[in-house]
mmCIF file of C-alpha atoms and ligand atoms in Angstrom:
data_model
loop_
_atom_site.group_PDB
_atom_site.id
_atom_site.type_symbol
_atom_site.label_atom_id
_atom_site.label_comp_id
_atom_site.label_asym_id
_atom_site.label_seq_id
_atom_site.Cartn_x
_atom_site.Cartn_y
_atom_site.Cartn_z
ATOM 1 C CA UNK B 1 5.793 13.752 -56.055
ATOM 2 C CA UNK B 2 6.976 10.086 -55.693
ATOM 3 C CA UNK B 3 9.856 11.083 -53.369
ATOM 4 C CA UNK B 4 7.373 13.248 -51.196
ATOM 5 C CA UNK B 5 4.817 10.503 -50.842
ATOM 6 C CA UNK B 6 7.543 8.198 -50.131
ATOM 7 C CA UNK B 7 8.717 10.763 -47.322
ATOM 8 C CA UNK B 8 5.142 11.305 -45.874
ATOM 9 C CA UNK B 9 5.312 6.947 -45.622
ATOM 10 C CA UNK B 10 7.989 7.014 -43.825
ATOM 11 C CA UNK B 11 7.495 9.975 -41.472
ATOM 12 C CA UNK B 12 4.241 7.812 -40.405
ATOM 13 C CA UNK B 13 6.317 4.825 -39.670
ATOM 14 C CA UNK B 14 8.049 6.765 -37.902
ATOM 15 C CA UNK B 15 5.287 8.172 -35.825
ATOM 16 C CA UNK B 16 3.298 4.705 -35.959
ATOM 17 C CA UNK B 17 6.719 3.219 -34.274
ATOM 18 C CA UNK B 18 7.378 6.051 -31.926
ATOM 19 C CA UNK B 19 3.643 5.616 -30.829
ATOM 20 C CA UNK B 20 4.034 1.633 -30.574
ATOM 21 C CA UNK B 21 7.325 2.211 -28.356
ATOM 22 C CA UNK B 22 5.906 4.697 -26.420
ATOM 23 C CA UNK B 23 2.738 2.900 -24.992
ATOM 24 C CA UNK B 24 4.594 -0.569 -24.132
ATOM 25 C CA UNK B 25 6.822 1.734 -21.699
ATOM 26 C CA UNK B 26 6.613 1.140 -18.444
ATOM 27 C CA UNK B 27 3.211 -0.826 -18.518
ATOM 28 C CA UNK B 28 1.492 -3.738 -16.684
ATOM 29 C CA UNK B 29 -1.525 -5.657 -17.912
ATOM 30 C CA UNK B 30 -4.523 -8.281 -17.062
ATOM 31 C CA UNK B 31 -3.338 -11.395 -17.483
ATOM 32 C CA UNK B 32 0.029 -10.814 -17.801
ATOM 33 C CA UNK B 33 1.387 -14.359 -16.852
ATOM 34 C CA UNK B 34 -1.663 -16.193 -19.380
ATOM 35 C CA UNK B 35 1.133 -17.949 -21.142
ATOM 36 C CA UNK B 36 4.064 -18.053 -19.328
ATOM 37 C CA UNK B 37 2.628 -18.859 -16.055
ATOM 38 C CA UNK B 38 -0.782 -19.444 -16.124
ATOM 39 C CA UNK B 39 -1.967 -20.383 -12.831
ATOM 40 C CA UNK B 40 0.183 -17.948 -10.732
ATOM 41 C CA UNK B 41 -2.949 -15.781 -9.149
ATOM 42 C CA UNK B 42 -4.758 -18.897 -8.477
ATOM 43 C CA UNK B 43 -1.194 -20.420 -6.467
ATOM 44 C CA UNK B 44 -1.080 -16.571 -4.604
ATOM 45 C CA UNK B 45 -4.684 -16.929 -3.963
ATOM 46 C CA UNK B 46 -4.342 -20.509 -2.477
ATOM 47 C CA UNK B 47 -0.816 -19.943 -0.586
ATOM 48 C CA UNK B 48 -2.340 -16.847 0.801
ATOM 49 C CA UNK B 49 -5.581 -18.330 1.686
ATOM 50 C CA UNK B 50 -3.889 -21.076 4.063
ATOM 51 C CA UNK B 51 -1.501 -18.027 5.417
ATOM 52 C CA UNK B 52 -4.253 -15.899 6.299
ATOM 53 C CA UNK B 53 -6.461 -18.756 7.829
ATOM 54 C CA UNK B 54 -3.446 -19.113 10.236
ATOM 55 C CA UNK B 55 -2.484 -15.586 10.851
ATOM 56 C CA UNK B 56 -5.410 -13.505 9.875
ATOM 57 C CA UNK B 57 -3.336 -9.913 11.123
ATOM 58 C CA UNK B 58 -0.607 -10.841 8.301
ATOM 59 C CA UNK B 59 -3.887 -9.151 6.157
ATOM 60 C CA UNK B 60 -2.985 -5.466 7.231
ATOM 61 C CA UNK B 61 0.589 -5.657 7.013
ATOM 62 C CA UNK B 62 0.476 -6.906 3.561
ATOM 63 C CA UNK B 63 -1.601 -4.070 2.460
ATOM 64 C CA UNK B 64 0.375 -1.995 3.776
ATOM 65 C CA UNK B 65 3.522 -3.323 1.934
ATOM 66 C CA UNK B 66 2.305 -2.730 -1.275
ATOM 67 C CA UNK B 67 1.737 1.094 -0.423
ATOM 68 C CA UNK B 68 4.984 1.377 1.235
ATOM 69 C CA UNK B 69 6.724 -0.442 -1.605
ATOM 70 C CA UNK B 70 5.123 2.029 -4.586
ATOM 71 C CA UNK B 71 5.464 5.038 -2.685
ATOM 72 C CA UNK B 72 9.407 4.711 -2.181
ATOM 73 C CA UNK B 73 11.169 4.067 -5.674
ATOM 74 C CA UNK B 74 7.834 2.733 -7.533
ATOM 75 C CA UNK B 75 6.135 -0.393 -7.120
ATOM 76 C CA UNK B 76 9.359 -2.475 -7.720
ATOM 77 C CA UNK B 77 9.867 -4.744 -4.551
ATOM 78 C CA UNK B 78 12.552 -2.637 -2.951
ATOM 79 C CA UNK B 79 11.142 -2.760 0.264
ATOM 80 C CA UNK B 80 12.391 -6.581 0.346
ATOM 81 C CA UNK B 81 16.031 -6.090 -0.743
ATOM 82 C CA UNK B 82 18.539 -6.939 2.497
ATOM 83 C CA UNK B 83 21.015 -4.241 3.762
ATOM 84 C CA UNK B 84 24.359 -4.950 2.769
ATOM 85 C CA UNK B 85 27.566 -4.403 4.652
ATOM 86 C CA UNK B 86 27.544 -1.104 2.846
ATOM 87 C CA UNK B 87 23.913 0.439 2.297
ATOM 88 C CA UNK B 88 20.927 0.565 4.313
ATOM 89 C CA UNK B 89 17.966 -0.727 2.386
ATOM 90 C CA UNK B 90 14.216 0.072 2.567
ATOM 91 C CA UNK B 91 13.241 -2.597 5.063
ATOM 92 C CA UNK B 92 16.009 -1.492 7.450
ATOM 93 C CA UNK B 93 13.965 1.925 7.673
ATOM 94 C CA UNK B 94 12.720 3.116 10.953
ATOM 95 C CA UNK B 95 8.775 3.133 9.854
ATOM 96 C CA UNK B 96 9.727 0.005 7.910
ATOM 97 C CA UNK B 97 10.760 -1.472 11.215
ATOM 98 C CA UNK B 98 6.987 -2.646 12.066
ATOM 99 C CA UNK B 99 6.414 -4.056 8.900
ATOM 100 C CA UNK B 100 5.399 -7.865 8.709
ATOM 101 C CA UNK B 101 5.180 -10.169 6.370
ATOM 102 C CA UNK B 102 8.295 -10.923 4.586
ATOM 103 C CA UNK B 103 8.669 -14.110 5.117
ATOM 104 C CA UNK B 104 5.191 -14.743 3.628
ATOM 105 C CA UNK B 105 6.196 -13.311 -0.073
ATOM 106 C CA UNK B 106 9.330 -15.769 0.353
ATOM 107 C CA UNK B 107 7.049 -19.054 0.926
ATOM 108 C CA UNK B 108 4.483 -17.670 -1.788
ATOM 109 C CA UNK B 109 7.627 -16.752 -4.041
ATOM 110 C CA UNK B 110 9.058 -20.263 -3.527
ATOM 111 C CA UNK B 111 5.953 -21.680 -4.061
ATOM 112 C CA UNK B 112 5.731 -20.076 -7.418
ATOM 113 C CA UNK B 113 9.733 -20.667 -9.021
ATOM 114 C CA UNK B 114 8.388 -24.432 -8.052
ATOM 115 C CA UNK B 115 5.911 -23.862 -10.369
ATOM 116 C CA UNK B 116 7.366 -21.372 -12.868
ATOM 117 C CA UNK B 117 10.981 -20.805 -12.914
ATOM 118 C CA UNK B 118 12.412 -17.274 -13.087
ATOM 119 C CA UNK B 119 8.864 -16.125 -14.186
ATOM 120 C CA UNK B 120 6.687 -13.807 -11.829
ATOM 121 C CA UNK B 121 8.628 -10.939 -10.003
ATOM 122 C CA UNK B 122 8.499 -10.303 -6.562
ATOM 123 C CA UNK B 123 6.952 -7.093 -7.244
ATOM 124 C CA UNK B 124 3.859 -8.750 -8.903
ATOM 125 C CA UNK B 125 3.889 -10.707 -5.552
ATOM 126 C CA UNK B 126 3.585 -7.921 -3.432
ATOM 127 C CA UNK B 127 0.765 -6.609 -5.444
ATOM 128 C CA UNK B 128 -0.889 -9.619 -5.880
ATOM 129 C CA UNK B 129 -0.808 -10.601 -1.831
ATOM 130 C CA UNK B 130 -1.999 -6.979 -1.313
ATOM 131 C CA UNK B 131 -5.490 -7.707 -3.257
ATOM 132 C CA UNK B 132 -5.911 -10.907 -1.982
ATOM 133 C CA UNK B 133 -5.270 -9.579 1.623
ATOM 134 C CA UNK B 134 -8.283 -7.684 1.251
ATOM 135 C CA UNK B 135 -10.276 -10.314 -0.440
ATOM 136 C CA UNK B 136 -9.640 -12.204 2.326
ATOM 137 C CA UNK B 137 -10.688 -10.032 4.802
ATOM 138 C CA UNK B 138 -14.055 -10.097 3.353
ATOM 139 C CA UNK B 139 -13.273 -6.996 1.127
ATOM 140 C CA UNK B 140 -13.957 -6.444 -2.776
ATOM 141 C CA UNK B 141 -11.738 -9.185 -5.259
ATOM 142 C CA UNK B 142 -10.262 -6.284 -8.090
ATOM 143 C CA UNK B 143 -8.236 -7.802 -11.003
ATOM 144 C CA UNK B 144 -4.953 -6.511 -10.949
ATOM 145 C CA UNK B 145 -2.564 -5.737 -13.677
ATOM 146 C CA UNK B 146 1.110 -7.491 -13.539
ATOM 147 C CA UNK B 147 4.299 -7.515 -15.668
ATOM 148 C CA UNK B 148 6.217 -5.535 -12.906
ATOM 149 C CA UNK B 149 10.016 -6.500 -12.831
ATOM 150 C CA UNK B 150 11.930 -6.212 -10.068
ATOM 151 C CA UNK B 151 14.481 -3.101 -9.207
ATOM 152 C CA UNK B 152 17.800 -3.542 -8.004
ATOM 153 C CA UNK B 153 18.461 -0.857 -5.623
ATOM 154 C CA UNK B 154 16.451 0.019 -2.296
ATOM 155 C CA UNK B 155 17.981 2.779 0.292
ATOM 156 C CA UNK B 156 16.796 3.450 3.891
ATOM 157 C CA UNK B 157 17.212 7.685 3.004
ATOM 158 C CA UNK B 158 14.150 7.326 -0.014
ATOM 159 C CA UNK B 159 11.955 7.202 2.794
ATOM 160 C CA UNK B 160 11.532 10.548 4.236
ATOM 161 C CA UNK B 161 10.827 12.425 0.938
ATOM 162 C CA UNK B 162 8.389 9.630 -0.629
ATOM 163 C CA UNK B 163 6.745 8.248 2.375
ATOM 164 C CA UNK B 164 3.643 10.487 4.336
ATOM 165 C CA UNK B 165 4.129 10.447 8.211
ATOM 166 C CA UNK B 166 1.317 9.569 10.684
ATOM 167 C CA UNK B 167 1.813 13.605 11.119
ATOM 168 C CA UNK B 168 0.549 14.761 8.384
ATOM 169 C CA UNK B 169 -1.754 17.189 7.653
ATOM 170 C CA UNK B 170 -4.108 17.671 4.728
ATOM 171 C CA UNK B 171 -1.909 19.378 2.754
ATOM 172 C CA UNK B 172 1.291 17.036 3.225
ATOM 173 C CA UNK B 173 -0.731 14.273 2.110
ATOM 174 C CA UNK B 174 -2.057 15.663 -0.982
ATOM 175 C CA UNK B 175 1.077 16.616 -2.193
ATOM 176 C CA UNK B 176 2.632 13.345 -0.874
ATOM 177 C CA UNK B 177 0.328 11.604 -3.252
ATOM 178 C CA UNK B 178 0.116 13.998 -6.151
ATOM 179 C CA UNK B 179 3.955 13.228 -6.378
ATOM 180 C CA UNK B 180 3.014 10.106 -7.501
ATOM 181 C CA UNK B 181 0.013 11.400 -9.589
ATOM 182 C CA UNK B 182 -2.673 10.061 -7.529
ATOM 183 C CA UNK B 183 -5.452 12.615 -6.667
ATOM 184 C CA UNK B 184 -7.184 13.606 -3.710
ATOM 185 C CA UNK B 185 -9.901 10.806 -4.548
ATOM 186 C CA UNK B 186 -7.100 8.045 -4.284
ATOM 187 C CA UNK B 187 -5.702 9.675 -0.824
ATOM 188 C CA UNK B 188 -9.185 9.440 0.376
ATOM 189 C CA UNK B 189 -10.030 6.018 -0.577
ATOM 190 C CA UNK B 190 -6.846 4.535 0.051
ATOM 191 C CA UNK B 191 -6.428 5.513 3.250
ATOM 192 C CA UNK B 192 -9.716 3.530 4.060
ATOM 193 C CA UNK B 193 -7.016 0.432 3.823
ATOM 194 C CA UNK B 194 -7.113 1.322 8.009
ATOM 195 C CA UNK B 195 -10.364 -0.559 8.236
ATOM 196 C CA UNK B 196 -8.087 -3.326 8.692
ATOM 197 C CA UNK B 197 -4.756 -3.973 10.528
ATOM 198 C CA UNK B 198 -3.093 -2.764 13.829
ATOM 199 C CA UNK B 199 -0.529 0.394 14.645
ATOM 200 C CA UNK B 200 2.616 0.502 17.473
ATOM 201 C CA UNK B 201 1.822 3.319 20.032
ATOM 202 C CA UNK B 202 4.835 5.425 18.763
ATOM 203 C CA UNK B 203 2.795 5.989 15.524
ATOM 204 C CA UNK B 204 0.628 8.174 17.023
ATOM 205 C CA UNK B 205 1.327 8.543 21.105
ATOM 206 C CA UNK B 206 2.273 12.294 20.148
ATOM 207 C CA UNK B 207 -1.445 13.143 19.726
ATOM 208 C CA UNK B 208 -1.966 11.456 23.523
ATOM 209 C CA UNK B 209 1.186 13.014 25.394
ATOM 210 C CA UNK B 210 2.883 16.034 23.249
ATOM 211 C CA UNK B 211 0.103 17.272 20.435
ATOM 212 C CA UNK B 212 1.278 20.794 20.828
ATOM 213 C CA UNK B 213 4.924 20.080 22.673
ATOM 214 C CA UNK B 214 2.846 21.134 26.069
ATOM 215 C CA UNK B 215 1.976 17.809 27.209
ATOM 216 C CA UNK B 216 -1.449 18.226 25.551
ATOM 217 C CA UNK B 217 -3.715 15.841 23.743
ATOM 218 C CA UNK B 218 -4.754 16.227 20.115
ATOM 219 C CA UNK B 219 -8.366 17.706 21.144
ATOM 220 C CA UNK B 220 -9.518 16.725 17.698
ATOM 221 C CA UNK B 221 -9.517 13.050 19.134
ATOM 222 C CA UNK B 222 -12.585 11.628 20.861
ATOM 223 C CA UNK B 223 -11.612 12.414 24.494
ATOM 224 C CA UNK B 224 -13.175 9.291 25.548
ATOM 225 C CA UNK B 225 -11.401 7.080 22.933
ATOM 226 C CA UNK B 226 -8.229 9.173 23.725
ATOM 227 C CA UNK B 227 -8.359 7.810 27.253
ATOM 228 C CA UNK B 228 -8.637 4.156 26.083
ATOM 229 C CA UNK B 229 -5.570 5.121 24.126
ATOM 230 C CA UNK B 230 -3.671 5.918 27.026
ATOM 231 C CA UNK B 231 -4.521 3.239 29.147
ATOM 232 C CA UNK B 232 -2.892 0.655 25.845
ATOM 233 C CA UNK B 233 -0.042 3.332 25.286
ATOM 234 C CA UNK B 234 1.921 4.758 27.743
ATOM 235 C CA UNK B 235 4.028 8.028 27.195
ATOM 236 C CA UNK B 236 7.736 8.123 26.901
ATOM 237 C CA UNK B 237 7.488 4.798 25.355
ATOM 238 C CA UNK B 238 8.265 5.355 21.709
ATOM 239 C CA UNK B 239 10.350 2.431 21.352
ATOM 240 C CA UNK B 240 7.896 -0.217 22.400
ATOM 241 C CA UNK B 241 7.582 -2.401 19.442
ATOM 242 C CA UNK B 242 5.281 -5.158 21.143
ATOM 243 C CA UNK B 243 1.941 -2.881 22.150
ATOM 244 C CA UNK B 244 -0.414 -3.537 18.903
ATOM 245 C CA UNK B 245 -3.072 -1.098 18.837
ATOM 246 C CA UNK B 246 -6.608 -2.260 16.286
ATOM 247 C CA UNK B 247 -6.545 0.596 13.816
ATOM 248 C CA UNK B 248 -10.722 -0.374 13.954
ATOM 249 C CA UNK B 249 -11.717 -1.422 17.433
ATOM 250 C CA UNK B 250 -14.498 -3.214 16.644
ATOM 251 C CA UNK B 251 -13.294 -5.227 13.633
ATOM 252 C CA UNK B 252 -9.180 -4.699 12.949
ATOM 253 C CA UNK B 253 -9.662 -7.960 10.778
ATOM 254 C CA UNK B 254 -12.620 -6.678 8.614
ATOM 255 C CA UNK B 255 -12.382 -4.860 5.416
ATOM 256 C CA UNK B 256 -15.669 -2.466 5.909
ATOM 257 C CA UNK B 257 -16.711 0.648 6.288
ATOM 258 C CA UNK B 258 -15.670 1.511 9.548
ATOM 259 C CA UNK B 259 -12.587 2.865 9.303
ATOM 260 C CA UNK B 260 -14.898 6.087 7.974
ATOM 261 C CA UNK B 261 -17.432 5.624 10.546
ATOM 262 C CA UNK B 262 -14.361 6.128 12.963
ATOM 263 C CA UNK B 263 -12.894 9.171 11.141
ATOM 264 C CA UNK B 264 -15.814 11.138 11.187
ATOM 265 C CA UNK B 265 -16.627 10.554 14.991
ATOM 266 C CA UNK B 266 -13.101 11.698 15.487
ATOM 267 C CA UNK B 267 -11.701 7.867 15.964
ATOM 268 C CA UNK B 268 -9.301 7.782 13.129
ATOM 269 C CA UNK B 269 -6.310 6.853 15.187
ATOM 270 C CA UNK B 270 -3.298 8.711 12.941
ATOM 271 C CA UNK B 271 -3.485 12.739 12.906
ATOM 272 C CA UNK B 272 -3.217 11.652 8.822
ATOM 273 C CA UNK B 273 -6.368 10.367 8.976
ATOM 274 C CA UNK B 274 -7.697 13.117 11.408
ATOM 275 C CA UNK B 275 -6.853 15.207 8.205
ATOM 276 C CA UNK B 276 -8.994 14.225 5.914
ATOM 277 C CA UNK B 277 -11.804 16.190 7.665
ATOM 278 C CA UNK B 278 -9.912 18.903 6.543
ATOM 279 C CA UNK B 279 -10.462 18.963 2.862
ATOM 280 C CA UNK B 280 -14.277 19.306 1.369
ATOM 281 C CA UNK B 281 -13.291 16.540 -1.093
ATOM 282 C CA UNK B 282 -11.980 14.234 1.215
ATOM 283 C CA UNK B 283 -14.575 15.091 4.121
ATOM 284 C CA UNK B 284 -17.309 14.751 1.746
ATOM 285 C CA UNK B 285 -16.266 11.097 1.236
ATOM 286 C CA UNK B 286 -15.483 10.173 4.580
ATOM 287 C CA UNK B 287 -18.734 11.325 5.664
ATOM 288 C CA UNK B 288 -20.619 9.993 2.979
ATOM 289 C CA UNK B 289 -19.227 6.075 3.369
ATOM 290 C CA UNK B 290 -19.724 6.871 7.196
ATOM 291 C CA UNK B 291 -23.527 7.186 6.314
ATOM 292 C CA UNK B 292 -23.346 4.432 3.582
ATOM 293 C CA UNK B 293 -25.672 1.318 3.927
ATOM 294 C CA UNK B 294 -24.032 -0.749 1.542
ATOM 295 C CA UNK B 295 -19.719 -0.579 1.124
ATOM 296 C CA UNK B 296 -20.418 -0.872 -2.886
ATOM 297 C CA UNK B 297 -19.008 2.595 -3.674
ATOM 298 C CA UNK B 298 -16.343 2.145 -1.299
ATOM 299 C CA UNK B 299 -14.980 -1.315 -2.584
ATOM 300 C CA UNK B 300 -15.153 -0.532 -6.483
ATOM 301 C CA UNK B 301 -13.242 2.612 -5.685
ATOM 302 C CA UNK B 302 -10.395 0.693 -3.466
ATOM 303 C CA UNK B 303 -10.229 -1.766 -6.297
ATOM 304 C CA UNK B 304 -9.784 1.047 -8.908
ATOM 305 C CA UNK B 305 -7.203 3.076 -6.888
ATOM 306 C CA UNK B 306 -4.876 -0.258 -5.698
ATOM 307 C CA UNK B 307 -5.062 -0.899 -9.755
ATOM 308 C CA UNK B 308 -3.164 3.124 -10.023
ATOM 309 C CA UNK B 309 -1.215 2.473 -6.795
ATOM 310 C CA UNK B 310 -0.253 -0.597 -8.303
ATOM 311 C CA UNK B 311 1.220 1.257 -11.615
ATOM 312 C CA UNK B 312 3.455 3.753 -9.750
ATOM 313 C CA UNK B 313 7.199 3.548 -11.528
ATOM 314 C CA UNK B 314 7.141 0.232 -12.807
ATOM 315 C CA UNK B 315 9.911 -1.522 -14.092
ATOM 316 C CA UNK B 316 8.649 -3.445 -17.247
ATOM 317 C CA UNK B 317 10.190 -5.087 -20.586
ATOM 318 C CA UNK B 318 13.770 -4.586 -20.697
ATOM 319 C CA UNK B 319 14.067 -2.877 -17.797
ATOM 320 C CA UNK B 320 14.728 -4.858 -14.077
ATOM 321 C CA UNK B 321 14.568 -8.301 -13.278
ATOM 322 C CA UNK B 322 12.802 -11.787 -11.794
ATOM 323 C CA UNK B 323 15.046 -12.042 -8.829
ATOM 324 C CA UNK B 324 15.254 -15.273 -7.731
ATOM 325 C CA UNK B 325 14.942 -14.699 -4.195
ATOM 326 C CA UNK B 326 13.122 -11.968 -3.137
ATOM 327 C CA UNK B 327 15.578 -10.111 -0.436
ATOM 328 C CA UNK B 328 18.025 -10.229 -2.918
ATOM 329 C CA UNK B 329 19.148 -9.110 -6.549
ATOM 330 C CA UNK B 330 20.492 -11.724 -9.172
HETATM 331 C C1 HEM P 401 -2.304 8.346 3.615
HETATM 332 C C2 HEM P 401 -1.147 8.184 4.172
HETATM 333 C C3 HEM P 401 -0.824 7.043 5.093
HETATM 334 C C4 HEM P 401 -0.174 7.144 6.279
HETATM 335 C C5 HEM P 401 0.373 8.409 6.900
HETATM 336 C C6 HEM P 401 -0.107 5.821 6.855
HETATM 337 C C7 HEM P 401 0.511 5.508 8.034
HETATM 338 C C8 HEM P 401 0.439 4.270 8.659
HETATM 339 C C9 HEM P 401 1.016 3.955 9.932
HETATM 340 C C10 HEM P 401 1.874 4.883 10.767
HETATM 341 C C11 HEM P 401 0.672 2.684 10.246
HETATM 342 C C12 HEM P 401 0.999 1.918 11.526
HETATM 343 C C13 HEM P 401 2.395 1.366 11.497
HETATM 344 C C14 HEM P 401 2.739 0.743 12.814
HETATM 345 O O1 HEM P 401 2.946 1.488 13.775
HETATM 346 O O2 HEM P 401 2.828 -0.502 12.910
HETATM 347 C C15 HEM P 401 -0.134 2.194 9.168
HETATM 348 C C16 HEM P 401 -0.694 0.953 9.131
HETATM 349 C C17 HEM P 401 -1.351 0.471 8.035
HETATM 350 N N1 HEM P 401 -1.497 1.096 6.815
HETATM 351 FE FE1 HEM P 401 -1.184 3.033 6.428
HETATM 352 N N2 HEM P 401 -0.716 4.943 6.003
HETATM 353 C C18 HEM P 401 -1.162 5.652 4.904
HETATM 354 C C19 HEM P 401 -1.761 5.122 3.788
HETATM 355 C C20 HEM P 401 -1.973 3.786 3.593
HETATM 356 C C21 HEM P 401 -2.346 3.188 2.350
HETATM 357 C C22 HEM P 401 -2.480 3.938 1.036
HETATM 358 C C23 HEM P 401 -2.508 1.866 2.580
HETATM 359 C C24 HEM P 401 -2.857 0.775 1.628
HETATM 360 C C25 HEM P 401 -3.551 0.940 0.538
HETATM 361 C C26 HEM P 401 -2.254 1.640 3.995
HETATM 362 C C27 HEM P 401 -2.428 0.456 4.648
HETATM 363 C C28 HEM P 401 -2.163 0.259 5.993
HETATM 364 C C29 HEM P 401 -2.520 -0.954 6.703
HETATM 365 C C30 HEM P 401 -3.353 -2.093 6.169
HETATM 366 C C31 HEM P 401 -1.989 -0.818 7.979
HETATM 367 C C32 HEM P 401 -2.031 -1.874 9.111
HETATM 368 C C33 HEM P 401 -0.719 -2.625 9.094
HETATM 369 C C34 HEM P 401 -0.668 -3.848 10.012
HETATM 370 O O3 HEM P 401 -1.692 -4.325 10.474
HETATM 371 O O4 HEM P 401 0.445 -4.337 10.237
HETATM 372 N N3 HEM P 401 -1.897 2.824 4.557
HETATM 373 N N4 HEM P 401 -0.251 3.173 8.203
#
């Protein structure tokens, strides 16, 4: 009786351990750096405050880093490792190419090992620049959850598989994002990050010049905003990495609404975001912020799917490490 008690004890010990290993796996929280860093959001916040006040497009392309970081290898900071003389890394990528904004995470990193020695990753950067890009832009403030460490291996060839192209169509995305667990509601929101930032003509001057490999234009695309298109873009010029084109015409530097506004009058400038017409779920959305008076809905569910963008394959605990310069590993 004794020994059977004794055995039940321990088998819940067991359980009760198993259960207490389990959950600290791979997980970020509020307030992660409370102790051992306590003001590192407020020195993000004021770093990025005085970096966006002097280059207000920097906004966008720090979004966009954090996406482009979690989708390829999980939200680790791979996407700032260097090349080496032998391996290709992230950044070196061809959609990587346009990317902007490393050099910003290196002044707010530096900023913060000034403050806090070998304390918040890089990763935790990225995501914490992300949010207060769109803060900044007059968008929603969401807390975030940190704790991410930093991975130690980033290759140019984990793009294709992870990363949607401009190309895609509904079903691409969905499965591009269900990959990493996110539903149809996260692709949809999400991709409302377009409200703010600027594209090169080669991300989408197929849909102008070669929609259907006929010399054809995408006749999903407002013809009259097509033409403006091709008067900024001209064809056979897919390696012109200078032409900026506002994702949002009217205001690239605002986080609002119109980026559905756009969608639904057949403006969104990527066939990707074409695509989400083509879903009920996601056209329900799009058309329903398009007709929204207030951006409420919209901005509690962009803070609440950055916060599950933001947990894609972390590195936590034992696992990774602060680097102490961003591009590279210890
Ligand atoms: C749904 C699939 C997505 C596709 C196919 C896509 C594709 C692209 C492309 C091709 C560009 C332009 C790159 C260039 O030519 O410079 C871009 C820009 C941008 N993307 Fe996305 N994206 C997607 C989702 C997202 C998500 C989830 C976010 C963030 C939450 C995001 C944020 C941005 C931002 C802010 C820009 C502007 C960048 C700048 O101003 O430099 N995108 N995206």
């Amino acid at each position: 009786m004794r020994s059977s008690m004794a055995l039940s004890k321990s088998l819940l010990l067991l359980l009760l351990g198993f259960l207490c290993c389990s959950s600290t796996e791979a997980h970020v929280e509020f307030g992660f750096y409370n102790d051992t860093c306590p003001h590192a959001e407020a020195i993000v916040l004021h770093e990025m405050t005085r970096i966006i006040a002097d280059d207000p497009t920097l906004a966008g392309s720090l979004l966009r880093m954090q996406f482009q970081d979690c989708f390829v290898r999980g939200c680790d900071a791979s996407i700032l490792l260097d090349s080496s003389n032998n391996n290709v890394a992230e950044k070196d990528a061809i959609p990587n190419k346009s990317l902007r904004g490393f050099d910003v995470i290196d002044r707010v990193k530096a900023k913060l090992e000034e403050a806090c020695p070998g304390i918040v990753s890089c990763a935790d950067i990225i995501a914490m620049a992300a949010r207060d890009s769109v803060y900044l832009a007059n968008g929603p403030y969401f807390p975030i959850q940190t704790g991410r460490r930093d991975g130690n291996k980033s290759e140019a060839s984990d793009l294709m598989a992870n990363l949607p192209p401009p190309t895609a169509n509904i079903t691409e995305l969905k499965a591009f994002f269900l990959q990493k667990n996110l539903t149809v509601k996260d692709l949809v929101v999400l991709s409302g990050a377009h409200t703010i930032g600027f594209s090169h003509c080669s991300s989408f001057s197929q849909r102008l010049y070669n929609f259907s490999g006929k010399g054809d234009t995408d006749p999903s695309l407002d013809m009259e905003y097509a033409e403006k298109l091709k008067r900024k873009c001209k064809p056979h010029d897919h390696d012109d990495m200078r032409t900026l084109v506002k994702m949002d015409p009217k205001s690239p530097r605002r986080f609002d609404l119109c980026y559905y506004r756009l969608v639904s009058e057949g403006k969104g400038l990527f066939a990707s975001d074409e695509a989400l017409l083509h879903d009920p779920e996601t056209r329900a959305y799009v058309e329903r912020q398009a007709m929204a008076s207030s951006a409420e809905e919209f901005f509690n569910d962009f803070g609440s799917s950055m916060v599950i963008m933001g947990k894609i394959g972390v590195l936590t605990h034992q696992k990774g490490e602060i680097r102490k310069k961003c591009a590279y590993v210890n």
